[in-house]
CSV table of C-alpha atoms in Angstrom, one decimal:
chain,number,residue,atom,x,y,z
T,812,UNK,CA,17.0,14.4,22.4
T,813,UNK,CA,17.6,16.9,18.9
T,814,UNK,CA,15.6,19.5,19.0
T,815,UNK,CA,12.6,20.1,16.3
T,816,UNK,CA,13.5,21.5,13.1
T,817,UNK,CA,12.6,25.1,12.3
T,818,UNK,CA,12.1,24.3,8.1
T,819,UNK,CA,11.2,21.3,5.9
T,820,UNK,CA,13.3,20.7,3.3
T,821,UNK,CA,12.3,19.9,-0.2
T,822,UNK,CA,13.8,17.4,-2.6
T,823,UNK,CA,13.0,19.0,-5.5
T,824,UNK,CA,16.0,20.5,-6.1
T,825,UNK,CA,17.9,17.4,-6.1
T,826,UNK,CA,16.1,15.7,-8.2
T,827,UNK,CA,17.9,16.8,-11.5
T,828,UNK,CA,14.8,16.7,-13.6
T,829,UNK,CA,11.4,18.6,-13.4
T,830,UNK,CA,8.3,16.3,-12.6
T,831,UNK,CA,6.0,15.7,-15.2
T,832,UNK,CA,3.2,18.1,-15.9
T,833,UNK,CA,-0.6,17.2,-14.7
T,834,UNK,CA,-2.8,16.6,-17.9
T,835,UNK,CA,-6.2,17.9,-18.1
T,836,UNK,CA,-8.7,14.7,-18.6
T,837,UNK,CA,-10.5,14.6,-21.8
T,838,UNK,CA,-14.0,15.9,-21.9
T,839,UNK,CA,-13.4,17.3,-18.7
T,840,UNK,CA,-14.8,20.8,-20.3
T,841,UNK,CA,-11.4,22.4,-19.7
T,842,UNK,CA,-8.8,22.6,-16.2
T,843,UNK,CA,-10.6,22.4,-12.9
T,844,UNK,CA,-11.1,25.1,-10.4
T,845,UNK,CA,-8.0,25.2,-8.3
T,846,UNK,CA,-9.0,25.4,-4.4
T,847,UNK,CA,-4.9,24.6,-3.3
T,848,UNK,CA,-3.6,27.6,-1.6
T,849,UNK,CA,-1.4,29.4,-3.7
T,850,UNK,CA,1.8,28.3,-0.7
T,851,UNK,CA,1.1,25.0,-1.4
T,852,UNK,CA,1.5,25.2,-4.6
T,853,UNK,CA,4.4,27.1,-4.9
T,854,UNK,CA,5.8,24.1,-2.3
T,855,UNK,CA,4.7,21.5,-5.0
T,856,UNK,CA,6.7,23.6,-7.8
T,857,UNK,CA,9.7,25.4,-6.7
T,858,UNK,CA,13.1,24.5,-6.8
T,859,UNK,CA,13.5,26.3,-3.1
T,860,UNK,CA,14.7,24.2,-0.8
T,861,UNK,CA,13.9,25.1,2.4
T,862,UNK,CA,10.8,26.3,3.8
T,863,UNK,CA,10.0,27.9,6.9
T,864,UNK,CA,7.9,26.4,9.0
T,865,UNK,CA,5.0,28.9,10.3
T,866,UNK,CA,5.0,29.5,14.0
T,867,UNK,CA,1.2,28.8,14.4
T,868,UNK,CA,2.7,25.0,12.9
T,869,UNK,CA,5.4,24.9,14.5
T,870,UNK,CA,3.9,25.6,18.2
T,871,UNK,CA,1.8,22.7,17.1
T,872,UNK,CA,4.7,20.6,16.5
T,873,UNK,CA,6.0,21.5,19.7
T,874,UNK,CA,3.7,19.4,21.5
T,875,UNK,CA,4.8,15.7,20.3
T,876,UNK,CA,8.0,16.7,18.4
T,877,UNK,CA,10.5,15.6,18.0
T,878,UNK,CA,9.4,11.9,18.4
T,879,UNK,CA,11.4,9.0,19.8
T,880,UNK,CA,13.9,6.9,17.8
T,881,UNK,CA,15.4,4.1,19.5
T,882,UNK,CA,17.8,0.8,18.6
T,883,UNK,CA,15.2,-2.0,18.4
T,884,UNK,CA,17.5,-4.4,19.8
T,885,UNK,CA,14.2,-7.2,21.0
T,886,UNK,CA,13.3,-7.1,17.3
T,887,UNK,CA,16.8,-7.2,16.1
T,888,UNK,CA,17.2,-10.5,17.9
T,889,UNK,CA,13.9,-11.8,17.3
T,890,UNK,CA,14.7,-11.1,13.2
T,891,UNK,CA,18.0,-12.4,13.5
T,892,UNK,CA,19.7,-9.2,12.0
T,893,UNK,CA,23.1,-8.9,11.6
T,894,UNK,CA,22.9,-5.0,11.7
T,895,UNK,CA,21.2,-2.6,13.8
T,896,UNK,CA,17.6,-1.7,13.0
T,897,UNK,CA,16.6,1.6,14.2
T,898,UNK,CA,12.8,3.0,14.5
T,899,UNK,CA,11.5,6.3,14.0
T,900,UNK,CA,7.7,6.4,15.8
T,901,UNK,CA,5.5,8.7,14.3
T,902,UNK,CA,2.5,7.2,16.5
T,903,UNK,CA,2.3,9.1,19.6
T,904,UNK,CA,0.7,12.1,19.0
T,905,UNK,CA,-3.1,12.8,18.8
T,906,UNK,CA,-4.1,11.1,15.7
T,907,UNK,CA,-1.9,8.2,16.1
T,908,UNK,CA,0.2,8.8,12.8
T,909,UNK,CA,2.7,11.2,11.0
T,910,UNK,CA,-0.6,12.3,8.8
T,911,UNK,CA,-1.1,14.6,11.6
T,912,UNK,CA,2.1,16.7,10.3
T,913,UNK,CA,0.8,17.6,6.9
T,914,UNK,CA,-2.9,18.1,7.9
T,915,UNK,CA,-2.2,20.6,11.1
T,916,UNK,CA,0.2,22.6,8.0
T,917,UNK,CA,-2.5,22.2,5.2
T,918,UNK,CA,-5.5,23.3,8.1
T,919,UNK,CA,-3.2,26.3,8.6
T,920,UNK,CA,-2.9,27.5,4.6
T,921,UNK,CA,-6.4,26.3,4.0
T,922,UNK,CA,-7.7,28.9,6.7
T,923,UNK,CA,-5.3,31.6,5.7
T,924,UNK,CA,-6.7,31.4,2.0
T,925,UNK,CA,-10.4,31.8,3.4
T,926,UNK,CA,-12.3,28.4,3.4
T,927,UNK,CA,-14.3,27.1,6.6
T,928,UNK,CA,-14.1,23.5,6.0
T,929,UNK,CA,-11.8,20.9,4.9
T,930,UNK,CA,-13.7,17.7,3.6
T,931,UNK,CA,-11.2,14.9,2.6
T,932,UNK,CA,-11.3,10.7,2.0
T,933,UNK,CA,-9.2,8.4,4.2
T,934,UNK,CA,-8.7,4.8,4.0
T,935,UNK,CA,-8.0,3.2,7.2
T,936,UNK,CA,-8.9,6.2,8.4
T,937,UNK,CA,-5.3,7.4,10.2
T,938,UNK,CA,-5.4,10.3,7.7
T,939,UNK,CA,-9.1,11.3,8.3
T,940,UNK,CA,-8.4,11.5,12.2
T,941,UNK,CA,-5.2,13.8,11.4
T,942,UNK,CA,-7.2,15.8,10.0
T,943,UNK,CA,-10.4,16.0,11.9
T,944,UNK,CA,-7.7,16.6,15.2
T,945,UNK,CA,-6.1,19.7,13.0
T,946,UNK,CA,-9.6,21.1,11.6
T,947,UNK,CA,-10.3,21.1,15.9
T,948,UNK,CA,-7.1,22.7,16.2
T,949,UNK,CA,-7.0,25.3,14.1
T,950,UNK,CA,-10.8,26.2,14.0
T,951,UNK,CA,-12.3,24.7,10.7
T,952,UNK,CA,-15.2,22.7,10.3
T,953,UNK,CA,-14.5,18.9,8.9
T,954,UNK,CA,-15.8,16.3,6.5
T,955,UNK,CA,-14.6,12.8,6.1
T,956,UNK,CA,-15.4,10.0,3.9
T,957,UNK,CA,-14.2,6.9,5.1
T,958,UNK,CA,-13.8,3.2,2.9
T,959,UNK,CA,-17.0,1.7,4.1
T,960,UNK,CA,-15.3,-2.0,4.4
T,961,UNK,CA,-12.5,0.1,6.6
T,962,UNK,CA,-14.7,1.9,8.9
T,963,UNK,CA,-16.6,-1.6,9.5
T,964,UNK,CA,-13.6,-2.9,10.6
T,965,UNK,CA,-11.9,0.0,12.4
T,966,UNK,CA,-15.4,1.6,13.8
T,967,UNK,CA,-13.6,3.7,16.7
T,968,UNK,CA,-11.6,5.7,14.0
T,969,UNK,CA,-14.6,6.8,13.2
T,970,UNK,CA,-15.5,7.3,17.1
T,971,UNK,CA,-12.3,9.1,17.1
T,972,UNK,CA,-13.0,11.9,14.4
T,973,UNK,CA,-16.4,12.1,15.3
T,974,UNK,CA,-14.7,13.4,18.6
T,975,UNK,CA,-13.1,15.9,17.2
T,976,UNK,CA,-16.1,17.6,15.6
T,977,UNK,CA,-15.9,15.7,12.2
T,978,UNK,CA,-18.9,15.1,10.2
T,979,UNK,CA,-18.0,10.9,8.9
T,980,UNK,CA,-19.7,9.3,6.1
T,981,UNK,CA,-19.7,5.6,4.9
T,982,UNK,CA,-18.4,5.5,1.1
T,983,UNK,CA,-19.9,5.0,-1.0
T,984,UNK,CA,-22.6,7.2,0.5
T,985,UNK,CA,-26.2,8.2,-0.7
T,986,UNK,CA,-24.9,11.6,-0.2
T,987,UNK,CA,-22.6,12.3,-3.7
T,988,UNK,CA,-23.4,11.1,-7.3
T,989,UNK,CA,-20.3,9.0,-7.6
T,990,UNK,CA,-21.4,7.2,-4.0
T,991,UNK,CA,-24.3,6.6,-4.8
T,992,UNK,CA,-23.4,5.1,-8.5
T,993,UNK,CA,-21.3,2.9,-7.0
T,994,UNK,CA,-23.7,1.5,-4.4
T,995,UNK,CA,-25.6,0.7,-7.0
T,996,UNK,CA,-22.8,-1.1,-8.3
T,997,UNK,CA,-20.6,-3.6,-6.3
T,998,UNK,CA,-20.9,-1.3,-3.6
T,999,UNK,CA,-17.3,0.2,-4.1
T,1000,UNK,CA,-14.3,-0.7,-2.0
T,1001,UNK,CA,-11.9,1.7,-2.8
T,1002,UNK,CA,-9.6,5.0,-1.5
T,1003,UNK,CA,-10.6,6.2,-5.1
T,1004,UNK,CA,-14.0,6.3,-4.2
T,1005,UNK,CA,-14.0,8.0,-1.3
T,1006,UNK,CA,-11.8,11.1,-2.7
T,1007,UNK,CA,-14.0,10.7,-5.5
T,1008,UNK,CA,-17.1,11.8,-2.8
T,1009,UNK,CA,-14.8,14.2,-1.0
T,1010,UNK,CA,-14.2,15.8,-4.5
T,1011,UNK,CA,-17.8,16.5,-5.3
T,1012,UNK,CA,-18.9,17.3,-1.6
T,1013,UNK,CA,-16.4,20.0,-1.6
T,1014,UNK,CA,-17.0,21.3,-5.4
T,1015,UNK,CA,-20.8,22.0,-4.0
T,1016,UNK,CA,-19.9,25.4,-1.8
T,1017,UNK,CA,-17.1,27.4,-2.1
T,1018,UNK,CA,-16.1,27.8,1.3
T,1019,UNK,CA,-15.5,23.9,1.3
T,1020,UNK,CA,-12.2,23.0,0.0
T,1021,UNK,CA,-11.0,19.5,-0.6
T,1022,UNK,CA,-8.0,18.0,0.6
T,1023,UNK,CA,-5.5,15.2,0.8
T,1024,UNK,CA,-2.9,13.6,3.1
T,1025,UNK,CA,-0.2,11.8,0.9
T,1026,UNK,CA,0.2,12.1,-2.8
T,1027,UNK,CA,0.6,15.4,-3.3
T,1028,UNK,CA,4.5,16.8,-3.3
T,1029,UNK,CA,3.5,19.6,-0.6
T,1030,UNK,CA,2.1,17.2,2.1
T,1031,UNK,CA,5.5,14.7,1.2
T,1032,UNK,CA,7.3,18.0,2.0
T,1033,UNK,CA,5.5,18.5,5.2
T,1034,UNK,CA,6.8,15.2,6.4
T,1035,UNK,CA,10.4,15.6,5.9
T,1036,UNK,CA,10.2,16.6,9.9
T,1037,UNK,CA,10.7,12.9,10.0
T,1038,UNK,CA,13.7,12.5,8.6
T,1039,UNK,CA,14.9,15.4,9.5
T,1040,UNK,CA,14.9,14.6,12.9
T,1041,UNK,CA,15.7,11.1,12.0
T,1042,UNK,CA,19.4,12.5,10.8
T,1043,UNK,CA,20.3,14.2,13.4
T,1044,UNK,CA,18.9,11.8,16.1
T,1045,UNK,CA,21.0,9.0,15.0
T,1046,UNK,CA,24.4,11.5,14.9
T,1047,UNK,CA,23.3,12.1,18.7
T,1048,UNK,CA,23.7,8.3,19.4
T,1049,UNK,CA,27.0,7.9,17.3
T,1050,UNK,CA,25.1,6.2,15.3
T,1051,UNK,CA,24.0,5.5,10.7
T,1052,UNK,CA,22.0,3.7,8.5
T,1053,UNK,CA,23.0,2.9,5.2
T,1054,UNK,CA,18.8,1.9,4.2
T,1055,UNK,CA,16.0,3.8,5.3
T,1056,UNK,CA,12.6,2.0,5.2
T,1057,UNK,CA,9.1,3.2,4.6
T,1058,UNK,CA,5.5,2.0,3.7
T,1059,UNK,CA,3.9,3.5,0.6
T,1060,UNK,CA,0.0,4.4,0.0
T,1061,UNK,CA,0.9,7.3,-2.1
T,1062,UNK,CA,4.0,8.3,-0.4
T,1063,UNK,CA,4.2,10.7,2.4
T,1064,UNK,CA,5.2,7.9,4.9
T,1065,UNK,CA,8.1,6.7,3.0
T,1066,UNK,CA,8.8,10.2,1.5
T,1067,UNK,CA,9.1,11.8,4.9
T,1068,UNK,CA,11.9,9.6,6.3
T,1069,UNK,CA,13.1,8.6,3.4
T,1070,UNK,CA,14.1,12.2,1.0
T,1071,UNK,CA,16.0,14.1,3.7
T,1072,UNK,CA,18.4,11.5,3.1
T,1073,UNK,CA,18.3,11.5,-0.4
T,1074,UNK,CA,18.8,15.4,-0.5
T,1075,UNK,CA,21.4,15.3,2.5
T,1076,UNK,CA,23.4,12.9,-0.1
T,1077,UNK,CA,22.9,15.1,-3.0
T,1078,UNK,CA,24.1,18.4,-1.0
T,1079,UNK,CA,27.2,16.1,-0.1
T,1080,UNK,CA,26.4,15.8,3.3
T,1081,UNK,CA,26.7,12.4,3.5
T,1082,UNK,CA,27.7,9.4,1.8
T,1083,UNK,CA,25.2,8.7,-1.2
T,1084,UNK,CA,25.2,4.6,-0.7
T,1085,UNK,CA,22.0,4.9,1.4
T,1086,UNK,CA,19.6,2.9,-0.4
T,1087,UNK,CA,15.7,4.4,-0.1
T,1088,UNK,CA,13.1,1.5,0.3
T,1089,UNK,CA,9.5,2.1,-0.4
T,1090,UNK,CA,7.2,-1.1,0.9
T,1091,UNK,CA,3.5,-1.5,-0.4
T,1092,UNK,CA,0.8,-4.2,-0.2
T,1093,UNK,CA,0.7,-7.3,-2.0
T,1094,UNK,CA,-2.6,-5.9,-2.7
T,1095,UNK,CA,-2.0,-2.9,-4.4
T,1096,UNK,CA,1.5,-3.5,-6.1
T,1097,UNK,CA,1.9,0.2,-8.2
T,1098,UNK,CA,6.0,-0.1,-7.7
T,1099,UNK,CA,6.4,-3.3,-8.3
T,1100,UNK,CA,3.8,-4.4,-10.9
T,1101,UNK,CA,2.4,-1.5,-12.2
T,1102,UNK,CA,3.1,1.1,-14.8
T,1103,UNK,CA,4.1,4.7,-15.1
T,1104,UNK,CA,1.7,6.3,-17.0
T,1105,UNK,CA,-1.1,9.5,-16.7
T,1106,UNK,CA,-3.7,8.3,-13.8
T,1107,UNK,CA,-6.9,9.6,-11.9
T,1108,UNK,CA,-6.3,10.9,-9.0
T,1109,UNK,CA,-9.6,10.0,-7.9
T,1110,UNK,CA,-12.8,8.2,-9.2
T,1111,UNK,CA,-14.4,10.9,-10.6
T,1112,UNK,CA,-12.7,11.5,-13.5
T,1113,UNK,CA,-12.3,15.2,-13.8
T,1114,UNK,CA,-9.1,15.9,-11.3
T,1115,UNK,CA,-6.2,16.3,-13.2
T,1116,UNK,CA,-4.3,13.4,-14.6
T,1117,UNK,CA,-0.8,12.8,-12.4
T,1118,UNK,CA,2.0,10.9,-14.0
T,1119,UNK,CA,2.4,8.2,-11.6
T,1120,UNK,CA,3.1,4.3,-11.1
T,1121,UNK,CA,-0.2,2.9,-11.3
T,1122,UNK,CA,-2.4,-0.3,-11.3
T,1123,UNK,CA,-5.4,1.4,-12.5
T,1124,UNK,CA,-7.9,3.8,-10.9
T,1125,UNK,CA,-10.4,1.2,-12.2
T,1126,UNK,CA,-8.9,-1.7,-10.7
T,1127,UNK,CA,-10.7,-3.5,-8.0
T,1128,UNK,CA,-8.5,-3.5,-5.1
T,1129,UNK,CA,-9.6,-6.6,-2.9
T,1130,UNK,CA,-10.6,-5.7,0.7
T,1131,UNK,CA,-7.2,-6.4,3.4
T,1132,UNK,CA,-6.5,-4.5,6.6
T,1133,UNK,CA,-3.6,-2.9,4.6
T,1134,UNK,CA,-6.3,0.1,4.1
T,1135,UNK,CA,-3.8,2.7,4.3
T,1136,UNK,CA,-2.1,1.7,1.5
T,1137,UNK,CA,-4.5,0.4,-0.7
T,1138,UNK,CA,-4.4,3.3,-2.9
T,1139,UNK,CA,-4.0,2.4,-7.0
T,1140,UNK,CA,-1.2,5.3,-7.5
T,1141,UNK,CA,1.7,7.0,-6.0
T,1142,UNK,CA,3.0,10.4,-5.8
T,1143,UNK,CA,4.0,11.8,-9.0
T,1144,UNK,CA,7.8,12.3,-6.8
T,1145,UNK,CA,8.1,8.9,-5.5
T,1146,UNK,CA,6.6,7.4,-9.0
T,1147,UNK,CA,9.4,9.5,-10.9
T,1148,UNK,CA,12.0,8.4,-8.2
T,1149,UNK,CA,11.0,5.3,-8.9
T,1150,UNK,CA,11.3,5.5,-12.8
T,1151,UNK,CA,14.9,6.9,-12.3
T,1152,UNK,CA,16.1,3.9,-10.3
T,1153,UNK,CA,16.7,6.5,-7.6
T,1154,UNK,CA,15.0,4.2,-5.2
T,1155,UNK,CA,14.0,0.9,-4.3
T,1156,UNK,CA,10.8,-1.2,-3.9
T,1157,UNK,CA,9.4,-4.5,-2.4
T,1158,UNK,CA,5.4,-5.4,-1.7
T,1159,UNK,CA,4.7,-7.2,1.3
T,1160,UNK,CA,1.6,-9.4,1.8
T,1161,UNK,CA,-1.1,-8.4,4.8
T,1162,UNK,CA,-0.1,-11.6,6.6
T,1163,UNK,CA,3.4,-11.3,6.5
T,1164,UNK,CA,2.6,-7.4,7.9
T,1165,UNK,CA,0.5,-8.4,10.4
T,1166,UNK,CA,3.2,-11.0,11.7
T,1167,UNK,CA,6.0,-8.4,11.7
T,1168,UNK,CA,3.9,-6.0,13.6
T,1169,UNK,CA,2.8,-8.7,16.0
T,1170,UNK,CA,6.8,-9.8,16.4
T,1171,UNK,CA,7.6,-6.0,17.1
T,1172,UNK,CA,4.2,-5.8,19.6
T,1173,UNK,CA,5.9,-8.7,21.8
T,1174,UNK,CA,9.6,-7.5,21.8
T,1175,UNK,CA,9.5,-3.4,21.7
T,1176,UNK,CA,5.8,-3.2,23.3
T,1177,UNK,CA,4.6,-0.9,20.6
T,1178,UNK,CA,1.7,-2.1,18.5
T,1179,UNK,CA,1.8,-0.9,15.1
T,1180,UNK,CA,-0.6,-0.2,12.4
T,1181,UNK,CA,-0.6,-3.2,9.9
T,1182,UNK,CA,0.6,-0.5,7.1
T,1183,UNK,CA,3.9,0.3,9.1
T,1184,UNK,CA,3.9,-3.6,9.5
T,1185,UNK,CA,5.0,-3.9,5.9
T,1186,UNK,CA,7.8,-1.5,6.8
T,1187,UNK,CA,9.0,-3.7,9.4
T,1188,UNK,CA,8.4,-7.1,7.7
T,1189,UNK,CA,10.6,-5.3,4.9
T,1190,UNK,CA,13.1,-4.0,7.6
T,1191,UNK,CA,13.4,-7.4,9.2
T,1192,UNK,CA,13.8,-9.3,6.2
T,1193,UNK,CA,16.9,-6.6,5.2
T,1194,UNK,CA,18.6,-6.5,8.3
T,1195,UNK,CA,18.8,-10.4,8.1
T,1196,UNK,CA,19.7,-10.6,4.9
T,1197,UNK,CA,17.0,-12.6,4.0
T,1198,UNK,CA,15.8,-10.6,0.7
T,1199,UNK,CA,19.4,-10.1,-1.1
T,1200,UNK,CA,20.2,-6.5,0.3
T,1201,UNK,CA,23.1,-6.8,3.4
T,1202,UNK,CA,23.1,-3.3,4.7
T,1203,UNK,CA,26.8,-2.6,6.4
T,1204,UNK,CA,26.1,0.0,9.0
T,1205,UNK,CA,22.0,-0.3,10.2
T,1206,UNK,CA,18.3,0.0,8.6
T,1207,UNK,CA,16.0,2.9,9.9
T,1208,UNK,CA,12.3,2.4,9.3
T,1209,UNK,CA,9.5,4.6,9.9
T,1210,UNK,CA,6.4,3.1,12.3
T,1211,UNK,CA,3.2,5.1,12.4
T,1212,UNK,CA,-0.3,4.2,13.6
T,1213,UNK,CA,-1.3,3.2,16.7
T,1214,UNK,CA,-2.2,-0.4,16.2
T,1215,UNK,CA,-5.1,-0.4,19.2
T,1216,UNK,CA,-7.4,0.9,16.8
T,1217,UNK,CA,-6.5,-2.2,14.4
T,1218,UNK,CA,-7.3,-5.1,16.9
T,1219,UNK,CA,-9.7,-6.6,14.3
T,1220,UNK,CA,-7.4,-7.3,11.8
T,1221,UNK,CA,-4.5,-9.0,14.7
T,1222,UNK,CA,-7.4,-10.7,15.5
T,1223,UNK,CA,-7.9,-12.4,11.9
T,1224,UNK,CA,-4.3,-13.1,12.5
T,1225,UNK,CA,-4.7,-14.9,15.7
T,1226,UNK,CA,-7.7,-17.0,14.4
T,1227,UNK,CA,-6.0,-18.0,11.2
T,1228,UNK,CA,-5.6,-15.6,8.8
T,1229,UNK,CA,-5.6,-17.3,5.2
T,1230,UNK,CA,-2.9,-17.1,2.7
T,1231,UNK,CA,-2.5,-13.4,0.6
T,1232,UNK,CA,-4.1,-14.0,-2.8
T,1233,UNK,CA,-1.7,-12.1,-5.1
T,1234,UNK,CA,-3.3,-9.3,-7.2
T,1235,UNK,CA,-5.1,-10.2,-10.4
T,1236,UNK,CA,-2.7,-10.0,-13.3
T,1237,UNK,CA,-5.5,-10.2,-15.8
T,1238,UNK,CA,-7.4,-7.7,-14.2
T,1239,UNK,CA,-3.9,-5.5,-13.6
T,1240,UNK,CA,-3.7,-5.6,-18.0
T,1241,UNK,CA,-7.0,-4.6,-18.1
T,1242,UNK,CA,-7.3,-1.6,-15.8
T,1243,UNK,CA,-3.9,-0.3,-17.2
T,1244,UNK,CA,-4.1,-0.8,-20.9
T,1245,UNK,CA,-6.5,2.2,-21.2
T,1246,UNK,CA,-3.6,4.4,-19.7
T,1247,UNK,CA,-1.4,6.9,-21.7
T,1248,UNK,CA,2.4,6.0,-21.0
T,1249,UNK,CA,4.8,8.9,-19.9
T,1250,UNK,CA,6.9,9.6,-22.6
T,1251,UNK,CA,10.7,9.0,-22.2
T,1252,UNK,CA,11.1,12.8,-22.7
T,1253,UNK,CA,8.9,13.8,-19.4
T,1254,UNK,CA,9.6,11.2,-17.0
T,1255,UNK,CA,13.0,8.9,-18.0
């Protein structure tokens, strides 16, 4: 096996374009407190391109890096591809998923810069486990606001960061204005929601600082250990890919197997033909049906405004076991990737997911989470040339989660699962026509 990578490597200079600027929200009373260590900013901004990893991190790392990739020759023949498909696993260390790269490295700056507790939001709840295991790790206390609907249906993530020291909360939760609002409301359903919480929890004592797992360029940065290793991993076998396959909340999945290659192709390292595919929910469609345009971070209103594809912060997001990516926006990199045809996207319904992680259960014996199912429905579908795109040379997708802590929603699958509905267009109009467009001067 390669060995672990000593520096992540940022995609920024590659690009050829700066990313938009953040906007400060109207009536907001002027730019908000930042709390992001000053590293992790200068990793969102810079054009460096590599970046040490810290040896507190990287020791970390050293304990389930680098991960396995394998030829998935069961699923290949179950699929009926005509090209290799090769799998990156990101689900064997503590926290079941590559989150756990990002938060052990934002727990370490965080610490550095003087704050005693991290307090975050988490959808399926992969991300708020990460960080709960790091928080443990490194020494910092931990606050988690889960989707309520989620933590219902995955109760033992909960289990699992309450192991770990975590304080968990329902959202929406009696404990935050914008909880307890929407309680009084429909209840609230939504990733926005809960980062809405863990914005205001944190803002009430300055040794709390709030943080997040996937949008933000730093923590996509964090995750180019993935493809990183991914590279040199498949040179080891002989072997290349000409697609690389990833699912998409806000990004870090995809970004984190999928940019190494992009910059690799750029620094004329390798043959620039490899086509970047970035798979959401059915659900939440921001690639595929949604528009670029200045967007909420969060439900709260007073974060900064990201330029980002988006289907609305205000867009009800109908409940699935997707709740990973069930997020309205994604990262201001992948969105302006996106914008530049630089790469590709397809959505993927929850049953269609769920049967593509349930095809790769029986042949490679690795149950995934039903996010990374949409990476492998998409995967399966390429390799077979069932969508349009005939790779020559091989797909690599990313899988992450450990799907034992998603048993409820295979189960849904088992009895019967009904049909995807597709996401409201009408209400897709609505909760984007309030949105200022990116001019053609910042983002095309």
């Amino acid at each position: 096996m390669t060995g672990l990578p000593s520096a992540w490597r940022s995609v920024l200079p590659h690009l050829g374009y700066d990313l938009p600027a953040d906007l400060t929200p109207e009536g907001s009373g002027g730019p908000v407190v930042a709390t992001v260590p000053l590293e992790l900013i200068r990793q969102s901004t810079s054009r460096r391109e590599f970046w040490p990893i810290p040896e507190p991190v990287l020791a970390e790392y050293r304990r389930y890096r680098p991960t396995p990739l394998w030829r998935a020759r069961r699923f290949e023949a179950e699929t009926r591809a005509t090209v290799p498909i090769y799998v990156k696993y990101e689900g064997g260390n503590i926290s079941g998923s590559h989150k756990f790269n990002t938060a052990l490295a934002q727990a370490y700056y965080y610490q550095r810069a003087g704050f005693r507790e991290l307090v975050t939001g988490t959808g399926a709840g992969q991300w708020g486990s990460a960080l709960a295991a790091a928080c443990a790790t490194i020494g910092l206390a931990c606050t988690v606001f889960m989707v309520g609907g989620s933590l219902r249906d995955k109760p033992y993530r909960g289990s699992l960061m309450r192991l770990y020291g975590a304080e968990l909360h329902a959202s929406p939760s009696a404990l935050t204005a914008a909880g307890r609002k929407a309680a009084a409301g429909d209840g609230g359903n939504s990733l926005a929601l809960a980062i809405g919480e863990a914005v205001e929890y944190a803002r009430a004592d300055p040794k709390r600082a709030f943080c997040i797992g996937s949008g933000e360029t730093y923590s996509i940065l964090h995750q180019s250990v993935i493809g990183l290793e991914a590279v040199d991993q498949l040179a080891a076998l002989g072997a290349d890919v000409d697609t690389v396959v990833g699912c998409v909340g806000a990004g870090s999945n995809f970004g984190g197997v999928a940019l190494p290659y992009f910059a690799a192709a750029r620094n004329g390292e390798r043959d620039a033909d490899t086509a970047l595919v970035a798979v959401e929910s059915s659900a939440t469609p921001k690639l595929t049906r949604g528009v670029y345009a200045y967007d909420h971070t969060d439900s709260t209103g007073t974060g900064p405004m990201e330029a980002m594809y988006t289907i609305g912060s205000g867009y009800a997001i109908p409940a699935s076991h997707s709740a990973g990516l069930r997020f309205h926006g994604a990262a201001k990199v992948i969105s302006a990737m996106r914008h530049r045809n630089q790469i590709q996207a397809r959505a993927v319904g929850q049953r269609a997911a769920l049967d593509a992680g349930r095809t790769f259960a029986r042949t490679e014996l690795v149950l995934a989470a039903p996010e990374s199912g949409h990476a492998l429905a998409a995967a399966a579908a390429i390799a077979s040339g069932r969508d349009g795109h005939r790779p020559r040379r091989g797909v690599l997708v990313c899988v992450s989660g450990h799907g034992l802590l998603d048993l409820s929603a295979y189960d849904k699958l088992l009895a019967g699962l009904p049909e995807d509905a597709p996401a409201d267009e009408g209400g897709l109009r609505a909760a984007t026509a309030v949105l200022r467009a990116v001019p053609p001067t910042e983002g095309g």
